[in-house]
mmCIF file with all atom_site columns, C-alpha atoms in Angstrom:
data_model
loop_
_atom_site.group_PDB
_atom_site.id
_atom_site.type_symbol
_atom_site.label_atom_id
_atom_site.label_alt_id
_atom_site.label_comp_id
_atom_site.label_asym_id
_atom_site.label_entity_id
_atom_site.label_seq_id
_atom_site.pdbx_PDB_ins_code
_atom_site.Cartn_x
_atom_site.Cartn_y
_atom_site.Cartn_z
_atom_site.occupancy
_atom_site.B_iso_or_equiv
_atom_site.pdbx_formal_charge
_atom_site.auth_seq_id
_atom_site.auth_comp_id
_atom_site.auth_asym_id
_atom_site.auth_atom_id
_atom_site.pdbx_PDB_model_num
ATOM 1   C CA . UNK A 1 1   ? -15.444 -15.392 19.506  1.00 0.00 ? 1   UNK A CA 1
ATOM 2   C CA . UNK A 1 2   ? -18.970 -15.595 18.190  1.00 0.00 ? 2   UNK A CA 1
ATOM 3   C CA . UNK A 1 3   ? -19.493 -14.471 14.834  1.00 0.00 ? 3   UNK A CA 1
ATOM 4   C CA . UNK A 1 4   ? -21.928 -11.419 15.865  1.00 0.00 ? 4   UNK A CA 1
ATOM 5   C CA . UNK A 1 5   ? -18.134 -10.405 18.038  1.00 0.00 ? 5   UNK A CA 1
ATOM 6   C CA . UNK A 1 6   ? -16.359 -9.983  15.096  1.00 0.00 ? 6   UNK A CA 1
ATOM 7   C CA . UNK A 1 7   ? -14.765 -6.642  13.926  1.00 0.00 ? 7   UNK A CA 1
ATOM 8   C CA . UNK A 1 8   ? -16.415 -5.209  10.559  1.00 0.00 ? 8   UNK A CA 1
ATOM 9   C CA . UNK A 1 9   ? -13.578 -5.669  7.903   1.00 0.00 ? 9   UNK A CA 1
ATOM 10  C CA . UNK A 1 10  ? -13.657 -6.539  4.459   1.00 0.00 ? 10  UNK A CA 1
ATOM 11  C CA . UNK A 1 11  ? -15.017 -9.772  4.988   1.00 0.00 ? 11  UNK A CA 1
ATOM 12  C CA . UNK A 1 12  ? -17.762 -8.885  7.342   1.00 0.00 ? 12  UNK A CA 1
ATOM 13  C CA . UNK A 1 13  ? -20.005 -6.715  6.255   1.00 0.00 ? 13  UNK A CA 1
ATOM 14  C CA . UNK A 1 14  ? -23.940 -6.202  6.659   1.00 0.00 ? 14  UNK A CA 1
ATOM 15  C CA . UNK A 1 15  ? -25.798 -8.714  3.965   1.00 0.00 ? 15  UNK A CA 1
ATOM 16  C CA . UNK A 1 16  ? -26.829 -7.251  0.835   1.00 0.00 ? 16  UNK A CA 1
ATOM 17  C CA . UNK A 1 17  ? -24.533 -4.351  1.071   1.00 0.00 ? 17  UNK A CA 1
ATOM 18  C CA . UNK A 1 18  ? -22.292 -4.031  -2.204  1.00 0.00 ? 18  UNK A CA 1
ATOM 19  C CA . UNK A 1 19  ? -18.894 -1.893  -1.207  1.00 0.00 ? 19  UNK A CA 1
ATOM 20  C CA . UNK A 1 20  ? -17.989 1.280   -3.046  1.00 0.00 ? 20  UNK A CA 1
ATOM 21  C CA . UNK A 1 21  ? -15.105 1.185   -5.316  1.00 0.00 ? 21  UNK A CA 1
ATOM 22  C CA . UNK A 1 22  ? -12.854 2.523   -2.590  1.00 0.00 ? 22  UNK A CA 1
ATOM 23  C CA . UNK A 1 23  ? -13.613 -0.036  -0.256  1.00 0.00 ? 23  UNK A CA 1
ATOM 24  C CA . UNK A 1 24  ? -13.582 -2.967  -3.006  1.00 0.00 ? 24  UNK A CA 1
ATOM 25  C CA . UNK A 1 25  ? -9.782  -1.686  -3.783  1.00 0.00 ? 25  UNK A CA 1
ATOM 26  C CA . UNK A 1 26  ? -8.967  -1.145  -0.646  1.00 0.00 ? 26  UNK A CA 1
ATOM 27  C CA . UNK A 1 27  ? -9.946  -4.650  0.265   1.00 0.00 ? 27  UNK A CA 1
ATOM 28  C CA . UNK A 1 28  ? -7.749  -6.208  -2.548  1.00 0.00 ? 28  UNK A CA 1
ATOM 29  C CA . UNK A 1 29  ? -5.050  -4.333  -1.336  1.00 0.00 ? 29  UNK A CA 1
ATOM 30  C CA . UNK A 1 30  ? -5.186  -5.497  2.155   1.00 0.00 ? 30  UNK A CA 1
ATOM 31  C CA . UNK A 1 31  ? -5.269  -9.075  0.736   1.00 0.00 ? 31  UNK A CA 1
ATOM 32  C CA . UNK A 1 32  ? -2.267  -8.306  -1.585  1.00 0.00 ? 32  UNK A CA 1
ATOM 33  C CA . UNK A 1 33  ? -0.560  -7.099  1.766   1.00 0.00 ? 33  UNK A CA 1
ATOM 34  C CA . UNK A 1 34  ? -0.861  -10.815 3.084   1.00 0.00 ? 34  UNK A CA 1
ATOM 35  C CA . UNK A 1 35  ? 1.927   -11.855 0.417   1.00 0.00 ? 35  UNK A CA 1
ATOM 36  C CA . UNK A 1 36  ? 4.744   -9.370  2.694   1.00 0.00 ? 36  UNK A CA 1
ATOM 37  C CA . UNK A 1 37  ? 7.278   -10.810 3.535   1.00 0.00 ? 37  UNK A CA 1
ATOM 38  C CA . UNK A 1 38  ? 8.164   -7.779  6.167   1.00 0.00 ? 38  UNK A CA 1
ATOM 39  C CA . UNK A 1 39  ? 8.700   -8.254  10.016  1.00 0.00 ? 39  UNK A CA 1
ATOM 40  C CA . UNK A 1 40  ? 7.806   -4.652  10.371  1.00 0.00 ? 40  UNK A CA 1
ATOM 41  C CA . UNK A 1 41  ? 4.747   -3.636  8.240   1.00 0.00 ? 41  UNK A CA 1
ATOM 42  C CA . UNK A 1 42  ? 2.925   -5.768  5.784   1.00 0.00 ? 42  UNK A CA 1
ATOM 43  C CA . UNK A 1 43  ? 1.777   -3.299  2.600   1.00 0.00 ? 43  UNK A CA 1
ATOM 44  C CA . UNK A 1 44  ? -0.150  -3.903  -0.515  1.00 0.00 ? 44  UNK A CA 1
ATOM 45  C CA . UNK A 1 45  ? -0.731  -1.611  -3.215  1.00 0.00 ? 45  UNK A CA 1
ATOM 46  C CA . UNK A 1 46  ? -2.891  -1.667  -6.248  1.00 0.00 ? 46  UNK A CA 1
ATOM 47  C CA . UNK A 1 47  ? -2.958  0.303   -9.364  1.00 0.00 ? 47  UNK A CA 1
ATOM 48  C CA . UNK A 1 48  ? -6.351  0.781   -10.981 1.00 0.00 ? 48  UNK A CA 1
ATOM 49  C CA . UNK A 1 49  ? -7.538  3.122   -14.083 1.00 0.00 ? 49  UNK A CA 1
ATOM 50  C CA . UNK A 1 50  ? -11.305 3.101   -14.982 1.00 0.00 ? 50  UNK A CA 1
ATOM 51  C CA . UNK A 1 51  ? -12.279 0.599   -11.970 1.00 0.00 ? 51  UNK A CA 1
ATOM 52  C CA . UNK A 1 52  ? -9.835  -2.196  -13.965 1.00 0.00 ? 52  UNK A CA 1
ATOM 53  C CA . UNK A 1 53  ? -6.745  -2.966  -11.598 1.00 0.00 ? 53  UNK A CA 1
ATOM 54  C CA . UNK A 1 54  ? -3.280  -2.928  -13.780 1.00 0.00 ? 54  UNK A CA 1
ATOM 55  C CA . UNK A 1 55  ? -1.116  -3.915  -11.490 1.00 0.00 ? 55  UNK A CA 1
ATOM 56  C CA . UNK A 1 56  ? -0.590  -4.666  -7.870  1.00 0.00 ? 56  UNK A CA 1
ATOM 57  C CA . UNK A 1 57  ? 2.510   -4.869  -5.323  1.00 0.00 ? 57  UNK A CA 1
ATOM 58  C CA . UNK A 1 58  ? 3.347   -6.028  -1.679  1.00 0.00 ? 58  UNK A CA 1
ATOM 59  C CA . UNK A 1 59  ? 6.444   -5.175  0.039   1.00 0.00 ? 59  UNK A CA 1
ATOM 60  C CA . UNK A 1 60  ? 9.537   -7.529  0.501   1.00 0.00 ? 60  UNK A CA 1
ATOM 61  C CA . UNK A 1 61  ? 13.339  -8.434  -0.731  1.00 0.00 ? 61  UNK A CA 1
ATOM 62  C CA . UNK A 1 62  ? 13.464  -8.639  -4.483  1.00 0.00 ? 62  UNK A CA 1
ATOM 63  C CA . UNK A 1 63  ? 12.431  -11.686 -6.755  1.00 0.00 ? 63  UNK A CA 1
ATOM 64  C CA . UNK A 1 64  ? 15.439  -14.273 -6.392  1.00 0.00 ? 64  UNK A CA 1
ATOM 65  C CA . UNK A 1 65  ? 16.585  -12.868 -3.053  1.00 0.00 ? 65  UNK A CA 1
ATOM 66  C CA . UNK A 1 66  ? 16.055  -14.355 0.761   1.00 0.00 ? 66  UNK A CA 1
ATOM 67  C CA . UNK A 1 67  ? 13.313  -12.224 2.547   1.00 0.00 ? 67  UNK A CA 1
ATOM 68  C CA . UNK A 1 68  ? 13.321  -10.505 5.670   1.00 0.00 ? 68  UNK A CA 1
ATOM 69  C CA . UNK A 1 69  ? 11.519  -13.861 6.869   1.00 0.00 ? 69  UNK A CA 1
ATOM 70  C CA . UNK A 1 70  ? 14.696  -15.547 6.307   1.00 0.00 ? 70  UNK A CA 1
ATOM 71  C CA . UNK A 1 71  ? 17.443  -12.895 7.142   1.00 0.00 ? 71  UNK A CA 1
ATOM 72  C CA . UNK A 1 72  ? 16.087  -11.129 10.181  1.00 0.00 ? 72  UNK A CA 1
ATOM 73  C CA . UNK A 1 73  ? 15.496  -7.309  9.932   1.00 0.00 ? 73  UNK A CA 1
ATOM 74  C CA . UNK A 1 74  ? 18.280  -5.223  10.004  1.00 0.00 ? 74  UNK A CA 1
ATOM 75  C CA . UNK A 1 75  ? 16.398  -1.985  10.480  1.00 0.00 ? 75  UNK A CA 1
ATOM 76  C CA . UNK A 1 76  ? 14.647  -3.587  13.459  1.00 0.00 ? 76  UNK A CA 1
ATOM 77  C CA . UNK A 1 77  ? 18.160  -5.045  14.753  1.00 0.00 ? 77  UNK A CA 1
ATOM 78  C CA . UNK A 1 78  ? 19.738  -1.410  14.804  1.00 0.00 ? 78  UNK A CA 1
ATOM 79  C CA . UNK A 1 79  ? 16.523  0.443   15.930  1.00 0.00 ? 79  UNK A CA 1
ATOM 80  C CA . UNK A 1 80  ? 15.490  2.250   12.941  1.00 0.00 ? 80  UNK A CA 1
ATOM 81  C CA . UNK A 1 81  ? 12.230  4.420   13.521  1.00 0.00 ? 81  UNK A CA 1
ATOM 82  C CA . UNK A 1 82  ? 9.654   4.435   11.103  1.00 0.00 ? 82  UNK A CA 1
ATOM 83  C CA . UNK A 1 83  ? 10.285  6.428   8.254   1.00 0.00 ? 83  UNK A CA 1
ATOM 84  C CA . UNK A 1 84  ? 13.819  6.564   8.772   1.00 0.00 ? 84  UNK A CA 1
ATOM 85  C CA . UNK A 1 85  ? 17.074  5.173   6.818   1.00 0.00 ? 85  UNK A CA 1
ATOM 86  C CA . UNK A 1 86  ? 14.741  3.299   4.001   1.00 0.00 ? 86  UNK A CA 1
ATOM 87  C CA . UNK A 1 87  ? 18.094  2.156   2.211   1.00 0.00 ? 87  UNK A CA 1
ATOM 88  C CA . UNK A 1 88  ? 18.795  0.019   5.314   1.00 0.00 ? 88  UNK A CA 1
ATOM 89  C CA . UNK A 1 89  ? 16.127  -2.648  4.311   1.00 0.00 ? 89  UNK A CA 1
ATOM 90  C CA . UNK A 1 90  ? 16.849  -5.190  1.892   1.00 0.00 ? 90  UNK A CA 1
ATOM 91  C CA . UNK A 1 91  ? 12.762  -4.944  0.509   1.00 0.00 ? 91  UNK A CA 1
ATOM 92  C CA . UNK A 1 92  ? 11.109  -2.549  -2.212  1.00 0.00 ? 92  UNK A CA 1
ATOM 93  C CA . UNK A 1 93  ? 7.768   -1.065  -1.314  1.00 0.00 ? 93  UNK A CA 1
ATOM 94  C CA . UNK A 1 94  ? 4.578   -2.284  -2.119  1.00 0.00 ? 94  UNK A CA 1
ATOM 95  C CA . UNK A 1 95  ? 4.213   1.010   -4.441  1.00 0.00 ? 95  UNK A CA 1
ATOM 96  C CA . UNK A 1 96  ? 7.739   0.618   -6.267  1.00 0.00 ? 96  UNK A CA 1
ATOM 97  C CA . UNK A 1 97  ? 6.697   -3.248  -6.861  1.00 0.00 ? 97  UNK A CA 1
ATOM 98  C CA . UNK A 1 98  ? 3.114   -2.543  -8.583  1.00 0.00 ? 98  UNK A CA 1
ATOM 99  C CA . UNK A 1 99  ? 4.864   0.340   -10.644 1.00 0.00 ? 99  UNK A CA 1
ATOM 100 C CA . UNK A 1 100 ? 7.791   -2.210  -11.463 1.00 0.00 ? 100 UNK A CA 1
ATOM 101 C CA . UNK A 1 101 ? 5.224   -5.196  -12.221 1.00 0.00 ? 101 UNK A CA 1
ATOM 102 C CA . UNK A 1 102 ? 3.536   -2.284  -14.458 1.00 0.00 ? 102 UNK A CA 1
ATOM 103 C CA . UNK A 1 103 ? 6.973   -1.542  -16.291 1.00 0.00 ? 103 UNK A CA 1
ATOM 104 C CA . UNK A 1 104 ? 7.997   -5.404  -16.578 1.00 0.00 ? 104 UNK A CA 1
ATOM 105 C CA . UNK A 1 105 ? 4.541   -6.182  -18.672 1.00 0.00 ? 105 UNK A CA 1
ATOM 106 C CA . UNK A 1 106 ? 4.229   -2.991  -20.425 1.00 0.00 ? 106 UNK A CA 1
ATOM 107 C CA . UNK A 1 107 ? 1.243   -1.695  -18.791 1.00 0.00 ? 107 UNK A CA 1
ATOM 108 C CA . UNK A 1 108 ? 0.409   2.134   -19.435 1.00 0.00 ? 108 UNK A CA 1
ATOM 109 C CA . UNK A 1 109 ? -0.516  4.016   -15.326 1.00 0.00 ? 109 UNK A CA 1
ATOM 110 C CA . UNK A 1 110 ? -0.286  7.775   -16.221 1.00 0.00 ? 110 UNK A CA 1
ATOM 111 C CA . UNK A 1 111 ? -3.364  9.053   -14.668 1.00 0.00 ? 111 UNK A CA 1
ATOM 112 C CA . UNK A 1 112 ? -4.390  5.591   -12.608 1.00 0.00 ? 112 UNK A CA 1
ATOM 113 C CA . UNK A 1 113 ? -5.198  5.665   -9.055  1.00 0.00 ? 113 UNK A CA 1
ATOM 114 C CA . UNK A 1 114 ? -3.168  3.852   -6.100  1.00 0.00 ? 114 UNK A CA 1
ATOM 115 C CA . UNK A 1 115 ? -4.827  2.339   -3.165  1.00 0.00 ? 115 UNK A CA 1
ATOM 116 C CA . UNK A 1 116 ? -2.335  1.410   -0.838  1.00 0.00 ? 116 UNK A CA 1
ATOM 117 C CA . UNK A 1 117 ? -2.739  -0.195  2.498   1.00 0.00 ? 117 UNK A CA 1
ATOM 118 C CA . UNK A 1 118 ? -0.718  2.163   4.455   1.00 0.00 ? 118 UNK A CA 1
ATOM 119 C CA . UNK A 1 119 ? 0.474   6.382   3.857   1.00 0.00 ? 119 UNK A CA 1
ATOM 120 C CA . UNK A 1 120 ? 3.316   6.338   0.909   1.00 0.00 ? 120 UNK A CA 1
ATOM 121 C CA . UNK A 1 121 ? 6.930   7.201   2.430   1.00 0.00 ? 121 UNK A CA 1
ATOM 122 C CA . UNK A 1 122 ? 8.455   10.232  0.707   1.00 0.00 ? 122 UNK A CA 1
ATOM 123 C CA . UNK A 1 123 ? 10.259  7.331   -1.718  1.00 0.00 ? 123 UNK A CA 1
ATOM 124 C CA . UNK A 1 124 ? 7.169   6.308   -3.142  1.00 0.00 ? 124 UNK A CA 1
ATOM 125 C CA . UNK A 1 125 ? 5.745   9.706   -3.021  1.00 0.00 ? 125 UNK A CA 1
ATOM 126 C CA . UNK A 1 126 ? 8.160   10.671  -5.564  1.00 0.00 ? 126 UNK A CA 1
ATOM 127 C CA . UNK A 1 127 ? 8.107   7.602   -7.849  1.00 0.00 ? 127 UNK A CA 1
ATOM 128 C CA . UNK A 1 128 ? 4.471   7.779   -7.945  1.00 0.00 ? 128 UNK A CA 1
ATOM 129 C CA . UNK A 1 129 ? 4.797   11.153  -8.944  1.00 0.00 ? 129 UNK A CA 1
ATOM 130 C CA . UNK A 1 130 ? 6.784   10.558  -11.763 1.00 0.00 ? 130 UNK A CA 1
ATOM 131 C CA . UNK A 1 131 ? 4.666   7.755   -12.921 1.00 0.00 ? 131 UNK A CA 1
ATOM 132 C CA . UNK A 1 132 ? 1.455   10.009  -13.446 1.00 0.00 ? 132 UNK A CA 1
ATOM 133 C CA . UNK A 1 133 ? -0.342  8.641   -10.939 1.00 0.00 ? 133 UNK A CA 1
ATOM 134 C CA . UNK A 1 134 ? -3.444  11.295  -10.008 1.00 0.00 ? 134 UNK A CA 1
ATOM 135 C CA . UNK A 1 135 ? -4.854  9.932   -7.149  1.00 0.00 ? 135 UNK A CA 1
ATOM 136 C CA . UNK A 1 136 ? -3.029  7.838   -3.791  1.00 0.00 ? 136 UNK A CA 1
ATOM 137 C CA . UNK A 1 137 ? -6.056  6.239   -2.051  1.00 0.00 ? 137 UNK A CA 1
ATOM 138 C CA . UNK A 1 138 ? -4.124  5.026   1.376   1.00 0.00 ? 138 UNK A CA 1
ATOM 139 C CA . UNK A 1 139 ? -5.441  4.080   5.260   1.00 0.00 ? 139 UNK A CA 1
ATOM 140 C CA . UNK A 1 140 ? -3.873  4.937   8.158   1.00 0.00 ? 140 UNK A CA 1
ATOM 141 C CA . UNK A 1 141 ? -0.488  7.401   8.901   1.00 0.00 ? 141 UNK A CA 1
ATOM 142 C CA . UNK A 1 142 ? 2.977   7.244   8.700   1.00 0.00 ? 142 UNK A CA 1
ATOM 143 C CA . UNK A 1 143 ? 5.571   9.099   9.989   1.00 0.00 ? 143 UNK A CA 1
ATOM 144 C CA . UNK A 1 144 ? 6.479   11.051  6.460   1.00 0.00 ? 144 UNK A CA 1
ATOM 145 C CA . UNK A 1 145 ? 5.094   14.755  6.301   1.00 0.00 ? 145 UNK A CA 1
ATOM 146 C CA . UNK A 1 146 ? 7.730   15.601  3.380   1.00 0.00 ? 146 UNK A CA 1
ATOM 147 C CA . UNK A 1 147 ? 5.743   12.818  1.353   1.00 0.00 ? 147 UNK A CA 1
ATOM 148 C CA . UNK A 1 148 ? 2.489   14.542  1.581   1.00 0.00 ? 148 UNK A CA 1
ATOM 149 C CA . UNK A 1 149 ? 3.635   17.719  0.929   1.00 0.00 ? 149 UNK A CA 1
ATOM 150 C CA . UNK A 1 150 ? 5.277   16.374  -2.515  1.00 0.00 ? 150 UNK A CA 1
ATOM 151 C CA . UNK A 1 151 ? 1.899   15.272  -3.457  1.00 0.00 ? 151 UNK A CA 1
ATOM 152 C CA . UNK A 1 152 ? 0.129   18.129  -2.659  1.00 0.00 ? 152 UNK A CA 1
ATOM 153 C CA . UNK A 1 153 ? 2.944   20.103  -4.524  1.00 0.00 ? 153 UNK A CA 1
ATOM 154 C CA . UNK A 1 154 ? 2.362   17.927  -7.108  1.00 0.00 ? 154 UNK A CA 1
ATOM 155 C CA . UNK A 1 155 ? -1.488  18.414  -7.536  1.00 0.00 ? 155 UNK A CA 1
ATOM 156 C CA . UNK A 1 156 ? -1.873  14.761  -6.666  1.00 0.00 ? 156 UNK A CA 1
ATOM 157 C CA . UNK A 1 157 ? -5.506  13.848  -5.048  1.00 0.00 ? 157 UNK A CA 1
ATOM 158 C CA . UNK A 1 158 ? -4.761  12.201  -1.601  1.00 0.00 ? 158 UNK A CA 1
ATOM 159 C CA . UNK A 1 159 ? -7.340  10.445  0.385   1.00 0.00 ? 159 UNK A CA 1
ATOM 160 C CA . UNK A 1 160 ? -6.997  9.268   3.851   1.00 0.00 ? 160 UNK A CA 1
ATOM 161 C CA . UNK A 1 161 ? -9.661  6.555   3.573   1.00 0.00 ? 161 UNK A CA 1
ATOM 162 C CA . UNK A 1 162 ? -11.437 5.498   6.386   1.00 0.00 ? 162 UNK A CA 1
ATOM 163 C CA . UNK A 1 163 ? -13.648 2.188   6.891   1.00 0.00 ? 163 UNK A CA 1
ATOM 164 C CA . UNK A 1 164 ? -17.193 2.690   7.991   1.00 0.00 ? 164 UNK A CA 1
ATOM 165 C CA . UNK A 1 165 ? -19.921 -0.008  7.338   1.00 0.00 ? 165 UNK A CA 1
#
């Protein structure tokens, strides 16, 4: 493929153009996603409060524990639909490991922004609730109305970004 073929992503983008905070985030999250260790869906989250990222997360088994790379996916094995039966996978969510990573070094989120790679489940929703985040920055959908209603409920901002160069 010639480079004129390429898609416009992250690292393609018209010369001299400087990305908007959204997209800059967005992009850092997509190469935190990278680090999954999911058969499924590879997700990457960051936290950020006045344009300075806190903390950031990708989703797989727990520090000291095989991943899914290793094991094989048991949600995938019995047929588990998207946003189904979350307590059947033996990895945390790319939210619940930036919040942890947050918790572990003592880093203050109450009122910080999460850009995550892909729609929170209803899981997240609710941690990320509790944790004062204001605003879920997230690209494209998942299967979890219940989730956006919480945040909605919850006066959280939610924005459905969308790329566009």
């Amino acid at each position: 493929m010639k480079q004129d073929d390429r898609p416009l992503t992250a690292a393609v983008r018209p010369a001299g153009r400087r990305p908007g905070w959204d997209e800059y985030f967005m992009d850092i999250a997509e190469v935190v996603a990278r680090r999954s260790t999911c058969l499924r869906r590879q997700v990457g989250a960051v936290i950020v409060k006045e344009r300075r990222i806190l903390a950031s997360g990708y989703n797989g088994a727990p520090a000291g524990l095989k991943h899914c790379l290793e094991t094989g996916c048991l949600r995938e094995q019995k047929k588990v639909p998207p946003g189904e039966r979350h307590e059947l996978c033996r990895g945390l969510h790319a939210e619940q490991n930036a919040l942890i990573q947050a918790a572990v070094y003592g880093t203050a989120i109450q009122g910080a922004v999460c850009y995550v790679t892909h729609q929170p489940c209803v899981l997240c929703a609710k941690i990320l609730i509790n944790a004062g985040i204001k605003k879920v920055v997230f690209q494209g959908e998942y299967p979890d109305s219940m989730a956006l209603e919480m945040f909605e409920e919850a006066g959280v901002e939610l924005i459905n970004y969308q790329r566009g160069f």
